[in-house]
Coordinates of C-alpha atoms in Angstrom, one line a residue:
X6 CA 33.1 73.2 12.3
X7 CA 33.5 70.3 9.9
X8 CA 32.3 70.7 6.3
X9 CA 29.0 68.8 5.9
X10 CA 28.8 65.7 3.2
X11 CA 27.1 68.4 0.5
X12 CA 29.4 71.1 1.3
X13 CA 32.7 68.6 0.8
X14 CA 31.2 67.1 -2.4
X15 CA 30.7 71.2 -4.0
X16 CA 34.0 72.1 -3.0
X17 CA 35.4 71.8 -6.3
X18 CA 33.4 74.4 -7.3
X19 CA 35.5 77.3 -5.4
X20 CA 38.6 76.2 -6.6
X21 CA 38.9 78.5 -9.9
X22 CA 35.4 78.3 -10.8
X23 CA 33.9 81.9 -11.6
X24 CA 30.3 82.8 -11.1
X25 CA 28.1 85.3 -12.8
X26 CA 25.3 86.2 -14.2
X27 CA 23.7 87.5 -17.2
X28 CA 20.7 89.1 -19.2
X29 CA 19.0 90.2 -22.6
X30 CA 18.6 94.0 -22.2
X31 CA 21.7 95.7 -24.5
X32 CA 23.8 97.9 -23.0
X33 CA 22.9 99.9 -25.9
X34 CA 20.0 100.7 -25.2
X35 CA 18.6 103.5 -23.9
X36 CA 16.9 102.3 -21.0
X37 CA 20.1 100.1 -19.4
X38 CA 21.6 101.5 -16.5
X39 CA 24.3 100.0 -14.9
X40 CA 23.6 101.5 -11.3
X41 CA 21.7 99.2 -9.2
X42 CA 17.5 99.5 -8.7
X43 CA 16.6 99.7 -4.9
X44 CA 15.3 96.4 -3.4
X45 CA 12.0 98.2 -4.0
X46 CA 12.3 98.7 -7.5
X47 CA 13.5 95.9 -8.8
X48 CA 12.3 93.8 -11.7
X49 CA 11.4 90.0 -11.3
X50 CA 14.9 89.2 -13.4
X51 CA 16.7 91.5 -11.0
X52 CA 14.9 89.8 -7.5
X53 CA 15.8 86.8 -9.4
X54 CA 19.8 87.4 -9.6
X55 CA 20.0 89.0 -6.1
X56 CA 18.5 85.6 -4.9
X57 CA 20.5 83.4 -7.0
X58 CA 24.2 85.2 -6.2
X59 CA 23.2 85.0 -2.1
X60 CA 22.4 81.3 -2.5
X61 CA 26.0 80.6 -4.3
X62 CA 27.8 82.9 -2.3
X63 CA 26.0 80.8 0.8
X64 CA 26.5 77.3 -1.1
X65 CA 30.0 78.0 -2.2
X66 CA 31.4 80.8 -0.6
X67 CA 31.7 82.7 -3.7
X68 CA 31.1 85.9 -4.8
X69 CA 29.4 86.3 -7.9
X70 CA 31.5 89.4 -9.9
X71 CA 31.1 88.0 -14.1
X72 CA 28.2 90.0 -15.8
X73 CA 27.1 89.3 -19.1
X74 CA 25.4 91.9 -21.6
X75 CA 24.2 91.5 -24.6
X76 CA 26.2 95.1 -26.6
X77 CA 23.5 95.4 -29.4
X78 CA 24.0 95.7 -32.8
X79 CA 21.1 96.7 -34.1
X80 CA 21.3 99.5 -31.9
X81 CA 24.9 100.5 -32.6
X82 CA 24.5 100.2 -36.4
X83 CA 21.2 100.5 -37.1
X84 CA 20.9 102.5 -40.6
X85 CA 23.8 100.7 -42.6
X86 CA 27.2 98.7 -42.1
X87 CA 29.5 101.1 -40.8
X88 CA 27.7 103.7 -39.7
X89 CA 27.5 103.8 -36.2
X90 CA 25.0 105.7 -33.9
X91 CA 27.7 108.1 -32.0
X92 CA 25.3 108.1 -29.0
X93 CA 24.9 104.6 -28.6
X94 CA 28.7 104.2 -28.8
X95 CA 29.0 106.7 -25.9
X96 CA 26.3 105.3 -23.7
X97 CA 28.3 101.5 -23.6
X98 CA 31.6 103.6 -22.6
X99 CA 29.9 105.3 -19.6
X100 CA 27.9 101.9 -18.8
X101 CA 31.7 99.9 -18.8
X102 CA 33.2 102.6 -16.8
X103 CA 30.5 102.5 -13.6
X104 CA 30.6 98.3 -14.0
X105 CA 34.3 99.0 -12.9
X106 CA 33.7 101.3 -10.9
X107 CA 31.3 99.0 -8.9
X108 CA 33.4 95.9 -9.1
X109 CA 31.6 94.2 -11.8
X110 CA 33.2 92.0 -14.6
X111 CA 31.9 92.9 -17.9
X112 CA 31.7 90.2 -20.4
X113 CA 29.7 91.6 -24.1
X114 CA 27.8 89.3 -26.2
X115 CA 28.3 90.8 -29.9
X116 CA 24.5 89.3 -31.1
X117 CA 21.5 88.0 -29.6
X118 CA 19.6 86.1 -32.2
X119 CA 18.5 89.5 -33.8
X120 CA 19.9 91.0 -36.9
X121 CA 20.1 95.1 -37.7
X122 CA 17.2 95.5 -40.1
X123 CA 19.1 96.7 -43.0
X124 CA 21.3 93.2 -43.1
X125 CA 17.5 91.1 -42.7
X126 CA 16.9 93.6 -46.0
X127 CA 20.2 92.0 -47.5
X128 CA 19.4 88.2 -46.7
X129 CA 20.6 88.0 -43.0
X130 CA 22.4 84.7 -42.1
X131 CA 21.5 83.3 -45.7
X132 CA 24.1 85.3 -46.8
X133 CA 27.8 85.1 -46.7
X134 CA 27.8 88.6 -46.5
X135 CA 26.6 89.1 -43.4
X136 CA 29.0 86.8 -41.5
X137 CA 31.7 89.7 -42.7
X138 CA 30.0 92.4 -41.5
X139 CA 29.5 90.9 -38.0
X140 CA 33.2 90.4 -38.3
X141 CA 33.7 93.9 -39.0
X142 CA 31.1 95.0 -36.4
X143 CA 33.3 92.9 -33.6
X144 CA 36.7 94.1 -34.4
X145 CA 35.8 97.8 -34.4
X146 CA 33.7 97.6 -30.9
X147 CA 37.1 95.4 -29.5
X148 CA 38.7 97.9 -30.3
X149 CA 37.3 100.5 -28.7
X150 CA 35.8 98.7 -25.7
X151 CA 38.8 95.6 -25.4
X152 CA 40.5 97.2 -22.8
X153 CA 37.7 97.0 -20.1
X154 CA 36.1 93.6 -21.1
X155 CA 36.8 90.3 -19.3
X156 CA 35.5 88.2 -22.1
X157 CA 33.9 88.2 -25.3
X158 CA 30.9 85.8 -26.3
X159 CA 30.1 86.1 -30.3
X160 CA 26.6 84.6 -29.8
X161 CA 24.0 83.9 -27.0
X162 CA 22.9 80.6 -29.1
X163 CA 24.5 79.5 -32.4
X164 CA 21.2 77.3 -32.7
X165 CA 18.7 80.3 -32.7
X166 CA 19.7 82.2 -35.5
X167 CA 20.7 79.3 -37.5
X168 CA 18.5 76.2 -36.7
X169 CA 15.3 77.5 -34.9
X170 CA 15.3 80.7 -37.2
X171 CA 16.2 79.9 -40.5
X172 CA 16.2 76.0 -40.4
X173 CA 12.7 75.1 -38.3
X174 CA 11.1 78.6 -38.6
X175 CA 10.4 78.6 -35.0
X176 CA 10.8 82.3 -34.7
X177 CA 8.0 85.0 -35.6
X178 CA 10.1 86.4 -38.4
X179 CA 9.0 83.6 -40.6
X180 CA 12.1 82.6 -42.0
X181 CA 12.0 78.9 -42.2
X182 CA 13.1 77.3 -45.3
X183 CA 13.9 73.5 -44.4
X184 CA 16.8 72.4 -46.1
X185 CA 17.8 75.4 -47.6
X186 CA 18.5 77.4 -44.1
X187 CA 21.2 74.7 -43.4
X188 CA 23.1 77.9 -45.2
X189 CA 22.5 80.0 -42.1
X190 CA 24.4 77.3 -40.3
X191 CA 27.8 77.3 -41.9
X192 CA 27.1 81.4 -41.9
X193 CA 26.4 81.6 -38.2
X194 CA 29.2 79.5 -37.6
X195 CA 31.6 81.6 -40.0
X196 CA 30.7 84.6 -38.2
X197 CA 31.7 83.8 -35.1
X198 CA 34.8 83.0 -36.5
X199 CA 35.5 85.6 -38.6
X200 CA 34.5 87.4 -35.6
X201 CA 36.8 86.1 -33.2
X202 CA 39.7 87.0 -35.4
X203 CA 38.6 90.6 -35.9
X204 CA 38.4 90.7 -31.7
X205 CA 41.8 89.4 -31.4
X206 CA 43.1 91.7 -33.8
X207 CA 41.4 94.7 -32.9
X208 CA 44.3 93.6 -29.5
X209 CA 41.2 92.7 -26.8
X210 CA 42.3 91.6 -23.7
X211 CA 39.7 89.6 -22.8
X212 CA 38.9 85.8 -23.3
X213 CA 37.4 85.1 -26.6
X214 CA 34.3 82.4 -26.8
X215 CA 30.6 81.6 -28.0
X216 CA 27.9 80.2 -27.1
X217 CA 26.4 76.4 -28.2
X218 CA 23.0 75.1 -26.9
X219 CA 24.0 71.9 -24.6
X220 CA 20.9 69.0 -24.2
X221 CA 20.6 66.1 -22.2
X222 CA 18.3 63.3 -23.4
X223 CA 17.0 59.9 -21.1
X224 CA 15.6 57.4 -23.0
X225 CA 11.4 56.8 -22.1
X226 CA 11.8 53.2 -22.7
X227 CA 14.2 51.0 -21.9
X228 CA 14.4 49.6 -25.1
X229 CA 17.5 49.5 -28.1
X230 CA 15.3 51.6 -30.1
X231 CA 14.9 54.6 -27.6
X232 CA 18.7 54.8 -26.6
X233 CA 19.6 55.2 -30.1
X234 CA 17.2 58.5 -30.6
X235 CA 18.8 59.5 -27.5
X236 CA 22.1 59.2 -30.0
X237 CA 19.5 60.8 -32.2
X238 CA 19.0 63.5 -30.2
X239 CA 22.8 64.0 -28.5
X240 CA 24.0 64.3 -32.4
X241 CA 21.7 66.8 -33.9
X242 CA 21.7 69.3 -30.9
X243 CA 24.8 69.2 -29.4
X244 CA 27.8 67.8 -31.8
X245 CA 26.4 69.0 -35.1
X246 CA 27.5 72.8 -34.1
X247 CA 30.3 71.7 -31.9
X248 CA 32.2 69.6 -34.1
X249 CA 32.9 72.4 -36.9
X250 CA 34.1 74.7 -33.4
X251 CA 35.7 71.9 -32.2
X252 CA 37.3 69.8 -35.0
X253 CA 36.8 71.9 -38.3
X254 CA 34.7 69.7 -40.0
X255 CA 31.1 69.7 -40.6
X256 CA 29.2 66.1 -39.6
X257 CA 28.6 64.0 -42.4
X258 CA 27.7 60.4 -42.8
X259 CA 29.7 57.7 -43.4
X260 CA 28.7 57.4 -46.9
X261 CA 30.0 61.0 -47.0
X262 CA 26.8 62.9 -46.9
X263 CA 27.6 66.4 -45.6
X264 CA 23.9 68.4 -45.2
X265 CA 25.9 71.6 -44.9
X266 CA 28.0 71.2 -47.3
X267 CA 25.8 70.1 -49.9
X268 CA 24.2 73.3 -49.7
X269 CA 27.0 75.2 -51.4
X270 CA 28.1 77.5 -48.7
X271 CA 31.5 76.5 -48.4
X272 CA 34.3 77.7 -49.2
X273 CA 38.4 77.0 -48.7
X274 CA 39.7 78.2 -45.7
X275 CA 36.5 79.0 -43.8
X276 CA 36.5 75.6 -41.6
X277 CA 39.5 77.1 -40.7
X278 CA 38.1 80.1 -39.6
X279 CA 35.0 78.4 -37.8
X280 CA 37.7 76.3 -36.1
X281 CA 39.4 79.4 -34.6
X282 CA 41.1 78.4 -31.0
X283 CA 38.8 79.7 -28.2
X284 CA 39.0 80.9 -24.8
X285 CA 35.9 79.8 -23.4
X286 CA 32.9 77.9 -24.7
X287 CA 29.7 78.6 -23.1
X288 CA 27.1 76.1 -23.4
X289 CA 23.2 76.9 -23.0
X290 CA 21.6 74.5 -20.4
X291 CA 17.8 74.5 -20.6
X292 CA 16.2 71.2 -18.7
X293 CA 16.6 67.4 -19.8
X294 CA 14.6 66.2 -22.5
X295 CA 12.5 62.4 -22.4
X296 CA 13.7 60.6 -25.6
X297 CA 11.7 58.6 -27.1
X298 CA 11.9 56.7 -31.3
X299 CA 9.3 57.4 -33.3
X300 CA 8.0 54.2 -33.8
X301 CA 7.5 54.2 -29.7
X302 CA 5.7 57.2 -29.9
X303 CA 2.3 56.4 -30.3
X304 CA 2.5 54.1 -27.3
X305 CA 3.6 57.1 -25.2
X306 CA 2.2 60.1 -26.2
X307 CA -1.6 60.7 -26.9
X308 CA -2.4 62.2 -30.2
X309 CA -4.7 65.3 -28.8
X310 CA -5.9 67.5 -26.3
X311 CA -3.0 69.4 -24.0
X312 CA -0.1 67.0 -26.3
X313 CA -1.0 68.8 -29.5
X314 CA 1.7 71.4 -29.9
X315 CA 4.3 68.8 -29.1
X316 CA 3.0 66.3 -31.2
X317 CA 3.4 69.1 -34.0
X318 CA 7.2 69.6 -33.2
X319 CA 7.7 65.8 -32.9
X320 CA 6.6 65.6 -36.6
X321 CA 9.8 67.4 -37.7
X322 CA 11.7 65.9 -35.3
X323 CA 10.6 62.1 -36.3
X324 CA 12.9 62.8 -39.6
X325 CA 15.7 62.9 -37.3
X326 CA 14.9 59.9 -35.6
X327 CA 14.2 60.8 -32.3
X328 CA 10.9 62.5 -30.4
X329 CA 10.3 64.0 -27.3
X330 CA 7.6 63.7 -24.4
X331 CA 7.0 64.8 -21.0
X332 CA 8.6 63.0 -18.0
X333 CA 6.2 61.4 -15.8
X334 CA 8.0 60.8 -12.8
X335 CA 9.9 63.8 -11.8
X336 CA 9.2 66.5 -9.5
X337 CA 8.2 70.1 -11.9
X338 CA 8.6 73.7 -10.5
X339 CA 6.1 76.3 -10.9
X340 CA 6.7 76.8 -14.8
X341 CA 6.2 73.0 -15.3
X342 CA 9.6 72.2 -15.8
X343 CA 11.3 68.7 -14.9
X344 CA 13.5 69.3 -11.6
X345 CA 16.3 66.8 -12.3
X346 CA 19.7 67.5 -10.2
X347 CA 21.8 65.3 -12.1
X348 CA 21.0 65.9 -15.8
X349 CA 23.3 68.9 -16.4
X350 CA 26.2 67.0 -14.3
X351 CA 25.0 64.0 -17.1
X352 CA 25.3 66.2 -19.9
X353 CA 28.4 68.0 -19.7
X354 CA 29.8 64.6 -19.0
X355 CA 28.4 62.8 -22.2
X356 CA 30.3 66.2 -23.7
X357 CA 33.5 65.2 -22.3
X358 CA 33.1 61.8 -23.2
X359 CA 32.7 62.7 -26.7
X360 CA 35.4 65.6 -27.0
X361 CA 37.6 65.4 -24.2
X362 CA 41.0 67.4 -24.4
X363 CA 39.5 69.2 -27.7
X364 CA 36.9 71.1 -25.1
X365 CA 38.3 74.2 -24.3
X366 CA 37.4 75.9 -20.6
X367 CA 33.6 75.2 -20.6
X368 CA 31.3 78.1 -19.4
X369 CA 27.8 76.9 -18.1
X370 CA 24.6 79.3 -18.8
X371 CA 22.0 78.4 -16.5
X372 CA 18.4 79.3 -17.6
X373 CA 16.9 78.5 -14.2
X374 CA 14.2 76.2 -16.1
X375 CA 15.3 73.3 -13.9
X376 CA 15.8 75.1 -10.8
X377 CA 12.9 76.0 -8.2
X378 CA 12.7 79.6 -9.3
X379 CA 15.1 82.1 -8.0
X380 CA 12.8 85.7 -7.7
X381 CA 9.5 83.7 -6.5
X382 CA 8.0 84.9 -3.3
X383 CA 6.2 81.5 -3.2
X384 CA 9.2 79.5 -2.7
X385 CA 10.7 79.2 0.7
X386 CA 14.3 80.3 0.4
X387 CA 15.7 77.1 2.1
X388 CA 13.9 75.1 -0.5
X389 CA 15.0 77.2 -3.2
X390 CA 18.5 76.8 -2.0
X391 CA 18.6 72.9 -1.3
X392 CA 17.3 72.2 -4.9
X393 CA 20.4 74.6 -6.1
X394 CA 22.7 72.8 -3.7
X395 CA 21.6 69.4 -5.2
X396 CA 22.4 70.3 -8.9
X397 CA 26.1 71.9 -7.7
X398 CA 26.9 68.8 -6.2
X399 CA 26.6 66.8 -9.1
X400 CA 28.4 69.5 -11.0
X401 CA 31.2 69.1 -8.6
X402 CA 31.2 65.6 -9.1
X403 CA 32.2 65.8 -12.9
X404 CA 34.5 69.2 -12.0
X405 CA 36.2 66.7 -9.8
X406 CA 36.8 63.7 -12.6
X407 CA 38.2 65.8 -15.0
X408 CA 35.7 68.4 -16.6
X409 CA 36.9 71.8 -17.7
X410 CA 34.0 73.9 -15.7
X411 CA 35.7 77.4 -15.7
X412 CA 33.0 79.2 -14.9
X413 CA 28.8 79.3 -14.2
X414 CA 26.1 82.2 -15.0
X415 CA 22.8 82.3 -14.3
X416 CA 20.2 83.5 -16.7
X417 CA 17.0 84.5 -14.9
X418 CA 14.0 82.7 -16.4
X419 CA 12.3 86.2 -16.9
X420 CA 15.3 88.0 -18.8
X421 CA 15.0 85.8 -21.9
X422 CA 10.9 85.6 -21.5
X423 CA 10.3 85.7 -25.7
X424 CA 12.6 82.5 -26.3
X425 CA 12.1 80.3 -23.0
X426 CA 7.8 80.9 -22.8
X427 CA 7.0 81.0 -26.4
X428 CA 9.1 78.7 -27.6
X429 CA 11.0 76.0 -25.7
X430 CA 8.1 75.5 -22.8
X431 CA 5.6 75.4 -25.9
X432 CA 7.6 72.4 -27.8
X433 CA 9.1 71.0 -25.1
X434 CA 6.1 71.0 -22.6
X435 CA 2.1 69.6 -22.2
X436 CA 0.9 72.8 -21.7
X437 CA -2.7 74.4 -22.1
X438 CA -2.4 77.1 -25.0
X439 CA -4.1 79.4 -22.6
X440 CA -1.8 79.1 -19.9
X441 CA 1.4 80.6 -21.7
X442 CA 2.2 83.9 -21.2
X443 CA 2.3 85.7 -23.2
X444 CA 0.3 83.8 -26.2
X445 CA 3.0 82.7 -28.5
X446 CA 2.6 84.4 -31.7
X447 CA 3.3 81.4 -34.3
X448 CA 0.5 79.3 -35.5
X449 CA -0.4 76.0 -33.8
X450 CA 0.5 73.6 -36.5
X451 CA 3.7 75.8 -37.4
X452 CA 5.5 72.2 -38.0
X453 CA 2.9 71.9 -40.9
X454 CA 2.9 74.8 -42.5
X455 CA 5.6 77.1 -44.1
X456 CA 8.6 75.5 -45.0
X457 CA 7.6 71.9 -43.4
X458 CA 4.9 71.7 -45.4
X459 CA 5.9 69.3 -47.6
X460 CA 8.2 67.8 -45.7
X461 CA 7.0 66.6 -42.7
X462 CA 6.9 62.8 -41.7
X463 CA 3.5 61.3 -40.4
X464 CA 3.7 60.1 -36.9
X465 CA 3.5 56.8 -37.1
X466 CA 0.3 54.5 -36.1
X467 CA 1.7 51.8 -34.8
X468 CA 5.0 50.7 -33.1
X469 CA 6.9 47.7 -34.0
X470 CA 9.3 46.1 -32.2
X471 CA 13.2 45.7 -33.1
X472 CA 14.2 42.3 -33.8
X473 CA 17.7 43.5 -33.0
X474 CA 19.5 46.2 -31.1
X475 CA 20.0 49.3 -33.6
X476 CA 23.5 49.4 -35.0
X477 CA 22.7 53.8 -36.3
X478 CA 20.5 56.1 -35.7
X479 CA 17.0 56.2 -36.7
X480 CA 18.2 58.5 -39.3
X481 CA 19.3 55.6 -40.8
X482 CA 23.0 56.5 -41.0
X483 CA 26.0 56.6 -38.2
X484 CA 26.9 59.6 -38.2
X485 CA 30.6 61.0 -38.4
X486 CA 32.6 63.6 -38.8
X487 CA 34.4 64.1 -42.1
X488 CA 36.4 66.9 -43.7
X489 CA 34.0 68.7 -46.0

């Protein structure tokens, strides 16, 4: 039987790409278990991977065998650097050995936004000090674990422990501190590299990677001023970790303004050491965003009611030159989320564009917020499946002209429920506050308070229009990358 038009245009897709999935709980935990939960038993994350691996294996004619775990630090050190909980150690061994055993892949993720408690106690990622622990924390677990792992991710998301947590103060942990977290950048970043070292020392066999957040912006307006915040937006989320991974430098302005580097953090050698060669880079794909300038945003956006939240987030974001809004023309699944087929295949593009041969083998991690969701007894399997098929065929598209896809995971939606509901849906979303569940924890106005308190930029009232096409961004400066 001939191949039908959407099945030729995925075939790239089963020529070397891998397929997996992955999830939150640590395999150091005590209540992981690598056997299997009966169909009857099964959590909404589980339903929600058996789903997703028959529709790829029916789509591509795959088998999904890569699973990502999150190890768990704070579980396998939790009293003090170096001392390890003997029981925890254990309980990963015999969880690696039945993986085998049942023809899984294992693939470890060394930290997953949270810290032990005793290195929050010593400053956590404000401190240099804690980028050398983690170091020493991954060369001792490659050691003893490197001979049964496929790969090795440092972090789930550079961003979160660096730019959400310690940067915007978008976590409950309260650590916000404007300027001042850019610190936890550069320390995030040294981690992983100091990290990556100790894992290829410690002789691992396994591919060595991390993990950056990947967004794709569309300008609201068709207008010079809303496709440079979509420049805006691109530079600030995507290339302002990826170009110290990538390039070992940190962005700076042309007038040689380095925000990272001005805070003091660095030191010779350690761009270097960010800049470690990797194996893999895994890139965190969420939904695509509506870009909008600030100065448009008051014709777009109304200032109360259901907008509120995001109107708070767009305050900070304004200083960046770029703010966000709901799309008003696209299709939403049940969680509210835009279903657009394309914009991953648009953003890993844009990527390529940008970096080209420096990109090493890219690893897509699928959150399922675009998707129609995988696990849902209300959707109809064959709907489910042709809204999947639709976004792999744009995929294959870009696999096909050039773009190193190596491999694609799936993270169900309900595995990472603290960050994706609380968080990203709440800021990136017109949703009732009553509808989230669960209630996110963090004041209303957190954009206003804390350590944005004093810094945040009025939205404005009124929305000029350009005389001329932009030339930079509406941070005023075109930004570059220079050595720091």
């Amino acid at each position: 039987m001939e191949p039908t038009h959407l099945e030729a245009r995925m075939a790239p897709l089963g020529k070397g790409v891998r397929w997996g999935t992955a999830g939150a709980l640590p395999l150091a935990d005590p209540g992981f278990s690598a056997i299997p939960r009966p169909s009857t038993a099964r959590s909404a994350a589980d339903k929600s991977r058996a789903d997703w691996c028959a529709d790829v294996s029916s789509l591509v004619g795959s088998d999904v065998t890569d699973r990502r775990y999150v190890l768990g630090w704070r579980h396998l050190q939790p009293d003090a650097p170096g001392r390890w909980d003997r029981a925890a150690l254990d309980r990963c061994d015999r969880h690696l050995d039945s993986l085998l055993a049942l023809g899984v892949d294992p693939w470890l993720t060394l930290l997953h936004v949270d810290l032990p408690a005793w290195a929050e106690r010593d400053g956590g990622w404000l401190t240099r000090m804690t980028a050398e622990r983690f170091a020493a924390y991954a060369g001792e677990v490659g050691r003893r674990f490197g001979d049964r792992v496929r790969g090795w991710i440092t972090s789930t998301e550079l961003v979160a422990p660096s730019v959400a947590d310690h940067v915007l103060g978008m976590l409950p942990n309260d650590h916000g501190c404007a300027g001042e977290g850019l610190r936890s950048v550069h320390h995030v970043l040294l981690g992983h590299g100091l990290a990556a070292q100790a894992l290829r020392a410690a002789g691992v066999r396994g591919a060595v990677g991390t993990t950056s957040i990947l967004l794709s912006g569309y300008p609201a307006l068709d207008d010079p001023w809303d496709r440079s915040a979509v420049e805006d937006l691109e530079f600030w989320a995507n290339r302002f970790l990826l170009e110290p991974l990538l390039t070992g430098r940190h962005l700076a302005t042309e007038e040689g303004h380095c925000p990272v580097s001005e805070t003091g953090a660095v030191r010779e050698g350690d761009l270097a050491a960010i800049a470690t060669p990797l194996d893999t880079l895994a890139l965190a794909w969420n939904s695509p965003l509506r870009v909008t300038s600030p100065e448009n945003l008051p014709r777009l956006l109304p200032p109360s009611g259901l907008f509120e939240s995001l109107n708070d987030a767009n305050r900070v974001m304004a200083q960046f030159g770029f703010a966000v809004l709901p799309f008003d023309d696209l299709p939403t699944n049940g969680e509210g989320w835009p279903i657009m087929p394309e914009a991953l295949a648009d953003a890993l593009a844009m990527l390529h564009d940008c970096y080209g041969a420096a990109l090493p083998p890219l690893r897509v991690s699928d959150s399922g917020m675009g998707l129609l969701q995988a696990g849902s007894d209300s959707i109809r399997p064959d709907r489910r499946r042709t809204a999947l098929a639709a976004q792999l065929a744009w995929l294959a598209d870009v696999v096909d002209s050039g773009v190193p896809l190596a491999a694609y995971e799936y993270w169900p939606l309900q595995d990472n429920h603290e960050w994706k509901y609380r968080y990203a849906r709440r800021y990136t979303l017109p949703v009732d506050t009553d509808s989230l569940t669960p209630p996110p924890p963090l004041p209303r106005d957190w954009a206003r308070t804390g350590a944005f308190a004093r810094h945040v930029a009025p939205i404005p009232d009124s929305s000029p229009a350009p005389d001329s096409p932009r030339t930079t961004g509406r941070s005023g400066r075109r930004l570059a990358a220079v050595p720091s």
